[in-house]
C-alpha atoms as an extended CHARMM CRD file, in Angstrom:
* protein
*
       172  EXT
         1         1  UNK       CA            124.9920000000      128.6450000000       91.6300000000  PROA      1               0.0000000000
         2         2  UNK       CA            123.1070000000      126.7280000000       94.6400000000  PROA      2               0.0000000000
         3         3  UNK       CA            121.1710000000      128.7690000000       96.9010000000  PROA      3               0.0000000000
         4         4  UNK       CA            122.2400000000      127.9910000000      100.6680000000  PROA      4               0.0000000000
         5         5  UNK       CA            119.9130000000      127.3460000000      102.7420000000  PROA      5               0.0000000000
         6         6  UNK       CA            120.3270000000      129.0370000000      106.1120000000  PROA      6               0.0000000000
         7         7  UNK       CA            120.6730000000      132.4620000000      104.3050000000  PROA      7               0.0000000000
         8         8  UNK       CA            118.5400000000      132.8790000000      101.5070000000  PROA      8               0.0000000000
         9         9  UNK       CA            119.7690000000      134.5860000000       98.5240000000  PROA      9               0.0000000000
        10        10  UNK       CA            123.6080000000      134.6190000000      100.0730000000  PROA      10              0.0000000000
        11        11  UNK       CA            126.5370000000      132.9680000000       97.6820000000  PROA      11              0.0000000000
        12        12  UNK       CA            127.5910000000      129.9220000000       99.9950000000  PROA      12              0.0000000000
        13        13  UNK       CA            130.7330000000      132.4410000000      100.5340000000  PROA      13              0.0000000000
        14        14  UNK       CA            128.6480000000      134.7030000000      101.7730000000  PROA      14              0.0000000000
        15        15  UNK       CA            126.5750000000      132.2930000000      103.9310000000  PROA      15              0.0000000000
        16        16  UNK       CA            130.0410000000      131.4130000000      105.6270000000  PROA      16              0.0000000000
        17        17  UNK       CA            131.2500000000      134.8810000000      105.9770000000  PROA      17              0.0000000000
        18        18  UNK       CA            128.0540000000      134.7700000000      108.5170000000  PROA      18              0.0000000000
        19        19  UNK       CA            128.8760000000      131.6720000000      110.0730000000  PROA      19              0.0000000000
        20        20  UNK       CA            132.4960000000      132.9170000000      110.9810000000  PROA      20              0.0000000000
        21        21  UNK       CA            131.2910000000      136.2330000000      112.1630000000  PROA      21              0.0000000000
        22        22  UNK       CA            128.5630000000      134.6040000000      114.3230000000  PROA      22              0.0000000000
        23        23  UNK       CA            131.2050000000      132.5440000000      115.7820000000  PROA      23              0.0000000000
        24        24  UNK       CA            133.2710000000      135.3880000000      116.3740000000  PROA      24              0.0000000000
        25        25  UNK       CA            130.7180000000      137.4880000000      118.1470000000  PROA      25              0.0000000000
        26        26  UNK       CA            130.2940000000      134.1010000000      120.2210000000  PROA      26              0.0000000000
        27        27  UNK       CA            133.7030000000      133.6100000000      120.8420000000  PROA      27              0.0000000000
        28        28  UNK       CA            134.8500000000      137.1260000000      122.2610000000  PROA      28              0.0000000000
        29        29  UNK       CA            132.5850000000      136.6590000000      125.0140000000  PROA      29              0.0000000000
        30        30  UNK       CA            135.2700000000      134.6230000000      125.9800000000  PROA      30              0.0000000000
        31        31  UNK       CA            138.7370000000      134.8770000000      124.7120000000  PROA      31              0.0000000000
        32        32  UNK       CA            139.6940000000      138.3720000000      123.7650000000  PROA      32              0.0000000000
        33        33  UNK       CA            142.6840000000      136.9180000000      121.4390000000  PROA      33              0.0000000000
        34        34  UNK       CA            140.2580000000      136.2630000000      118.5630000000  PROA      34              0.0000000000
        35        35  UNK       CA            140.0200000000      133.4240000000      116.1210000000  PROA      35              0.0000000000
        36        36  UNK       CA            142.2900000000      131.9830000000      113.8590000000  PROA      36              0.0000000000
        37        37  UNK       CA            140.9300000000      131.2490000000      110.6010000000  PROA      37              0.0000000000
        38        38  UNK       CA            142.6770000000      129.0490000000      108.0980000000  PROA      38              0.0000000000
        39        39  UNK       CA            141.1700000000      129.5500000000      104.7490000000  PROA      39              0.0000000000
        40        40  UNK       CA            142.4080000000      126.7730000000      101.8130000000  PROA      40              0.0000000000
        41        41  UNK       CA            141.8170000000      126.0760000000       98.4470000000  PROA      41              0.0000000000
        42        42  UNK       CA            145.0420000000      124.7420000000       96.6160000000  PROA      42              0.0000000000
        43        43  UNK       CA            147.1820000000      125.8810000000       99.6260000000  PROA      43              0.0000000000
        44        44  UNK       CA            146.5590000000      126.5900000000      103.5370000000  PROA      44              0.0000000000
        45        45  UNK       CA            146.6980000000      130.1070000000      104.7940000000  PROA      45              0.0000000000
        46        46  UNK       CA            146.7270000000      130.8400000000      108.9310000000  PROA      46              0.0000000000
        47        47  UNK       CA            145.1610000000      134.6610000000      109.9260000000  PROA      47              0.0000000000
        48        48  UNK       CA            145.3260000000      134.8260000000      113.4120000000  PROA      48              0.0000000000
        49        49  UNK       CA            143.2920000000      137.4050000000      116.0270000000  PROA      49              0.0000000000
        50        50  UNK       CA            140.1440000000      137.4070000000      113.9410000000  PROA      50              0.0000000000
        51        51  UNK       CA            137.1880000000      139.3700000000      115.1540000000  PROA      51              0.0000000000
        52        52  UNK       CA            134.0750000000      140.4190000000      115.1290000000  PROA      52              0.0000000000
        53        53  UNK       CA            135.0710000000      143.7090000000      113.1500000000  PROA      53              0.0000000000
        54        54  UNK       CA            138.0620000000      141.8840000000      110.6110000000  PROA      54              0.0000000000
        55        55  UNK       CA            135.6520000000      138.8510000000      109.6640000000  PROA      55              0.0000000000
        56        56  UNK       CA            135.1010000000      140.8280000000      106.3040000000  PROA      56              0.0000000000
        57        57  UNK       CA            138.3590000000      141.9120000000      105.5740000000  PROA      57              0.0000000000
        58        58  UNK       CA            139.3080000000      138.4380000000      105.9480000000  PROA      58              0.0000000000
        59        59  UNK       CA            136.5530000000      137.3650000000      103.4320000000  PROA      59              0.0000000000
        60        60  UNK       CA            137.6600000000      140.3560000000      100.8910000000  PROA      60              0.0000000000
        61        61  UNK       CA            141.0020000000      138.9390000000      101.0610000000  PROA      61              0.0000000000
        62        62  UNK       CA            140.5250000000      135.0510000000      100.5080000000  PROA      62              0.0000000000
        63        63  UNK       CA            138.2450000000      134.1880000000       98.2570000000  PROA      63              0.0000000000
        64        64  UNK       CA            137.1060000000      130.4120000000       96.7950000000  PROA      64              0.0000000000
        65        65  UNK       CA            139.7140000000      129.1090000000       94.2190000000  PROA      65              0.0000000000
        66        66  UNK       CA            141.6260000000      126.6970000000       93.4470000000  PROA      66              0.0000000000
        67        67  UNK       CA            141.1090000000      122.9870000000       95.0020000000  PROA      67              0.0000000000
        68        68  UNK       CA            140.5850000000      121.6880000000       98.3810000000  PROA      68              0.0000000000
        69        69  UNK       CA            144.0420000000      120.8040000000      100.1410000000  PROA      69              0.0000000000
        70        70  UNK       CA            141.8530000000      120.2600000000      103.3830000000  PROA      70              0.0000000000
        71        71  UNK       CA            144.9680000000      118.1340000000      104.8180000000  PROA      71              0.0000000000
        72        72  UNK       CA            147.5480000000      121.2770000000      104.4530000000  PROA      72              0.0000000000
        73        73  UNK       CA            144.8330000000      123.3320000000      106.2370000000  PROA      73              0.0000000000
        74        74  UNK       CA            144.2190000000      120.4190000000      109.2000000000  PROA      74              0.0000000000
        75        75  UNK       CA            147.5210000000      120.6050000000      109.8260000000  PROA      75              0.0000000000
        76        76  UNK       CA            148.1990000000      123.8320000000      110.3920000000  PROA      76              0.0000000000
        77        77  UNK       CA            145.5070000000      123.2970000000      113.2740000000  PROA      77              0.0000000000
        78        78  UNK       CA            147.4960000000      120.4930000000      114.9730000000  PROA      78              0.0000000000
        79        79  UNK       CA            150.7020000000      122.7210000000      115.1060000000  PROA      79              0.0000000000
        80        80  UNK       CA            148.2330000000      125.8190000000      116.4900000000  PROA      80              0.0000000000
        81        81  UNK       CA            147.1420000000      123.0590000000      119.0260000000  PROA      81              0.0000000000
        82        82  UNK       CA            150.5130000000      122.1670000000      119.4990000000  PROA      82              0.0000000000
        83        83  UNK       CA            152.3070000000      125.8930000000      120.3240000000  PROA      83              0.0000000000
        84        84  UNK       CA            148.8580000000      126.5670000000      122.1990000000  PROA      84              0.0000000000
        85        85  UNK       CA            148.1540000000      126.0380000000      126.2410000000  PROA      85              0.0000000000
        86        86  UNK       CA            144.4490000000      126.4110000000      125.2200000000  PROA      86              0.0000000000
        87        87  UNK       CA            142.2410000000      123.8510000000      123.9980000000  PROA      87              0.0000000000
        88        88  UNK       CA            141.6580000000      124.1950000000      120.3420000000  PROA      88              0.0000000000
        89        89  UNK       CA            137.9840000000      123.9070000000      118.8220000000  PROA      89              0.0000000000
        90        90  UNK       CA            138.1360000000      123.0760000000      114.7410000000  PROA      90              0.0000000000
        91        91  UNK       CA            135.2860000000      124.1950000000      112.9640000000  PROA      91              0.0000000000
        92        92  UNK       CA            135.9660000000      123.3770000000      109.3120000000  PROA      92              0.0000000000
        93        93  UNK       CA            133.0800000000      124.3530000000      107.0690000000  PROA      93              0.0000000000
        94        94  UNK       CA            133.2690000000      122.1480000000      103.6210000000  PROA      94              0.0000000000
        95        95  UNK       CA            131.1690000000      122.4680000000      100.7390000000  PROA      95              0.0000000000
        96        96  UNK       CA            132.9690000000      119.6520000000       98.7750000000  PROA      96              0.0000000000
        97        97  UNK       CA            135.0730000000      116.6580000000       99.3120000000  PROA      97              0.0000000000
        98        98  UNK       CA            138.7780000000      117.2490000000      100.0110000000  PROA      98              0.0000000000
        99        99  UNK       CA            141.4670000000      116.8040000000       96.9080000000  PROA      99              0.0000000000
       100       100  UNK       CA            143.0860000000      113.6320000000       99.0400000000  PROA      100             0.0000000000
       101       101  UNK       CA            140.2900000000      112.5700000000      101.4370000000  PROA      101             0.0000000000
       102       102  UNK       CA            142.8870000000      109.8110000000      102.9780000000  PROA      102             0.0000000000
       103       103  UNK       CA            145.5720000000      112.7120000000      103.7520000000  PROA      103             0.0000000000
       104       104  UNK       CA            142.8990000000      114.6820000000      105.4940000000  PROA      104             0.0000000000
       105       105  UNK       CA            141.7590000000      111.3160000000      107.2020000000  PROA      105             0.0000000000
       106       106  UNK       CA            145.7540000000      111.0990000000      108.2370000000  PROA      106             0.0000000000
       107       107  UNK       CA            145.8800000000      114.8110000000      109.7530000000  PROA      107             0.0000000000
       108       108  UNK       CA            142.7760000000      113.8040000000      111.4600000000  PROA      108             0.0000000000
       109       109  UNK       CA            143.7710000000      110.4750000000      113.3390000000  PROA      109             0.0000000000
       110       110  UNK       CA            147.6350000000      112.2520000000      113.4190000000  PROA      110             0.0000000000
       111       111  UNK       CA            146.0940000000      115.1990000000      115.6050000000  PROA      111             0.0000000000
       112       112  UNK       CA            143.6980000000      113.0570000000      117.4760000000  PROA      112             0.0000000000
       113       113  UNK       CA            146.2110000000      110.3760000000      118.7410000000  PROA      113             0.0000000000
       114       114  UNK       CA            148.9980000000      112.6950000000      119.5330000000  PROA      114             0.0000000000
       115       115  UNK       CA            146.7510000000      115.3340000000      121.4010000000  PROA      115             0.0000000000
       116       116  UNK       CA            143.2250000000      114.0750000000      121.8980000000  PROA      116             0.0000000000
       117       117  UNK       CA            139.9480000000      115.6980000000      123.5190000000  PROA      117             0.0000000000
       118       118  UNK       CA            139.8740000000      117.7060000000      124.8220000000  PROA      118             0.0000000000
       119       119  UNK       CA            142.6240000000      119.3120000000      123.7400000000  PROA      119             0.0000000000
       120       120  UNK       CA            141.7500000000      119.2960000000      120.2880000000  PROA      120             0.0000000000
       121       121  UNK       CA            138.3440000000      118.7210000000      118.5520000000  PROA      121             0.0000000000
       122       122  UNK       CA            136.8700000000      119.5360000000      114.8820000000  PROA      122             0.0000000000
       123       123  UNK       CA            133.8530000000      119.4110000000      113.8260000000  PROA      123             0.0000000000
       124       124  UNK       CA            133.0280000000      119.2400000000      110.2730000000  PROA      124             0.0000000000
       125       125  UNK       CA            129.8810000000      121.5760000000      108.9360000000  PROA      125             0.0000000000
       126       126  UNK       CA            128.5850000000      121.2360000000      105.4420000000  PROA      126             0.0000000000
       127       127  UNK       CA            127.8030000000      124.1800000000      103.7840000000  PROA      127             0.0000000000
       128       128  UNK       CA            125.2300000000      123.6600000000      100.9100000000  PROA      128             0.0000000000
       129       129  UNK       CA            123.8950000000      120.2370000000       99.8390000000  PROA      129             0.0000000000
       130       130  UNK       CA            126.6220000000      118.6030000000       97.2990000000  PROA      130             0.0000000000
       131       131  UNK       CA            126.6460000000      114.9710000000       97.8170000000  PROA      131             0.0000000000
       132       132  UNK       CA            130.6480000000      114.7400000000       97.8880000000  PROA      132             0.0000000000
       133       133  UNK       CA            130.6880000000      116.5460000000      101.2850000000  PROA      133             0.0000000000
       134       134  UNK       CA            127.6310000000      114.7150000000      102.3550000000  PROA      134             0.0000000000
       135       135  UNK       CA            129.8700000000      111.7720000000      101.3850000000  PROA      135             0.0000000000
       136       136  UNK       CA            132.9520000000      112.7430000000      102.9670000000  PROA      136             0.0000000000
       137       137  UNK       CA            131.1530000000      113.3910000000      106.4190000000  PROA      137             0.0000000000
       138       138  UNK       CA            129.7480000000      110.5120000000      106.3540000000  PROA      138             0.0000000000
       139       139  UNK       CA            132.9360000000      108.6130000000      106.0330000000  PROA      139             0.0000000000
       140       140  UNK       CA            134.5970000000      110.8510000000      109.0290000000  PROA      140             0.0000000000
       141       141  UNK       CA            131.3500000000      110.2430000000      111.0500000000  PROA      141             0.0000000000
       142       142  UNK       CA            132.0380000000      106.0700000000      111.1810000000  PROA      142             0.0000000000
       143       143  UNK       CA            135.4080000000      105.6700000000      109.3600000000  PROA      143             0.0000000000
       144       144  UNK       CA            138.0140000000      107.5520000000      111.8310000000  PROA      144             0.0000000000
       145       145  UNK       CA            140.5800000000      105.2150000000      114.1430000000  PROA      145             0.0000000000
       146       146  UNK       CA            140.3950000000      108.2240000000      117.2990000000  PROA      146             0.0000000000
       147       147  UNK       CA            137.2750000000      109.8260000000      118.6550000000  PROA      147             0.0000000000
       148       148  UNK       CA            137.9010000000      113.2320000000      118.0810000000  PROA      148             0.0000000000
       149       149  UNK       CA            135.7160000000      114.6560000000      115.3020000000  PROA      149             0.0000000000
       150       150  UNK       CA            131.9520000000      115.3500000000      114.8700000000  PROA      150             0.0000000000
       151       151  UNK       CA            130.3370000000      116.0430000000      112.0780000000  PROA      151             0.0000000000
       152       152  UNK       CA            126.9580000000      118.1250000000      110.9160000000  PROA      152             0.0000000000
       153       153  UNK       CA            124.9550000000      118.0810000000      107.8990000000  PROA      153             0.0000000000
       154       154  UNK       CA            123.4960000000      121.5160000000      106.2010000000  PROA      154             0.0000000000
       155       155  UNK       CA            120.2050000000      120.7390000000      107.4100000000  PROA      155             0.0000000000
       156       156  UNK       CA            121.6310000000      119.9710000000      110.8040000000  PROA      156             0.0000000000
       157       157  UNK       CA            123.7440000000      122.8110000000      111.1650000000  PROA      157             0.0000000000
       158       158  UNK       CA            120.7810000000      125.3240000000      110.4160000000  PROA      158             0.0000000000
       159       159  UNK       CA            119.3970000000      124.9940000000      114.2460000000  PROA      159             0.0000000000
       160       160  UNK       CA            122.7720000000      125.2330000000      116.3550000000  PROA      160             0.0000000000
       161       161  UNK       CA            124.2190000000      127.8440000000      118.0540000000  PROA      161             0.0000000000
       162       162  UNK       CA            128.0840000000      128.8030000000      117.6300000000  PROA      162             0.0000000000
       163       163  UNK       CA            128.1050000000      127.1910000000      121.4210000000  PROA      163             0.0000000000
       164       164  UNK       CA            126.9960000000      124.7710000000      120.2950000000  PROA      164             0.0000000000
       165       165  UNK       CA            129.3050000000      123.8160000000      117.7750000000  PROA      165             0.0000000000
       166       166  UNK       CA            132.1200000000      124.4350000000      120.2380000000  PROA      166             0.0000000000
       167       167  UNK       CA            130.7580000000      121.7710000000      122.3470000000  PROA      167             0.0000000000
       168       168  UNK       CA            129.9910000000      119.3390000000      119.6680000000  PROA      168             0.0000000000
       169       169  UNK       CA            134.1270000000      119.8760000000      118.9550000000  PROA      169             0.0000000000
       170       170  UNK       CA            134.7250000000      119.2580000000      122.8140000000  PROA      170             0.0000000000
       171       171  UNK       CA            132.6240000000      115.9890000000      123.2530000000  PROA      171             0.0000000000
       172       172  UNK       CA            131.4320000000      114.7410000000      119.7160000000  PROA      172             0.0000000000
């Protein structure tokens, strides 16, 4: 397969698992409640209270399969954001383009209109260097009707923090 680049000799899996655990670590400083990670391939799944020490029993239990209903798993962030009094701060790491790149433009623009920044931000992070995710950034980066997503290329994404990315969600 293709060797990541932030993490030599990791699986791009495995280079994620880091990502998410780094963010974790980050985020506990604070909110004690956790993360929620929403892992998707051919259907969305929402694990709430994720931390710093059940990052890699989340990661045993989902694995990469399947196709990439990105729009299911966007939308299960708007209704988080929804039920939520907290601002909510999307990371979504990609290493492909989404099944249905319009539906996942649709979630976007949906979530953005109805809630805004900063109540709700995402940034998109590419994780290894296929050109269909390059592609697909690039197309949230100039194509989207509301403000409310950022996006970062591998290379880019090697020098920042998990602050950071939070901020990039928060202000784009």
């Amino acid at each position: 397969g293709e060797r990541p680049t932030r993490f030599p000799g990791k699986t791009k899996w495995q280079e994620l698992q880091e990502d998410v655990g780094a963010i974790a670590r980050e985020m506990a400083k604070y909110d004690s409640d956790g993360l929620t990670v929403i892992p998707f391939s051919s259907a969305a799944t929402v694990v709430d209270g994720v931390t710093p020490d059940t990052v890699s029993k989340l990661f045993t239990e989902h694995s990469p399969r399947g196709s990439t209903n990105l729009a299911a798993a966007l939308q299960e962030v708007a209704k988080k954001a929804r039920a939520s009094a907290k601002k909510t701060v999307a990371l979504v790491f990609t290493d492909g383009s989404p099944d249905d790149e319009k539906a996942a433009v649709r979630a976007i623009e949906a979530a953005g209109k109805e809630l805004g920044r900063p109540k709700i931000g995402f940034v998109f992070i590419q994780v290894g260097n296929d050109p269909g995710a390059a592609g697909f950034l690039a197309k949230l980066d100039e194509g989207l009707g509301v403000d409310v997503c950022a996006t970062v290329s591998a290379k880019d994404a090697e020098s920042l923090s998990p602050a950071q990315f939070v901020w990039l969600a928060q202000h784009g």
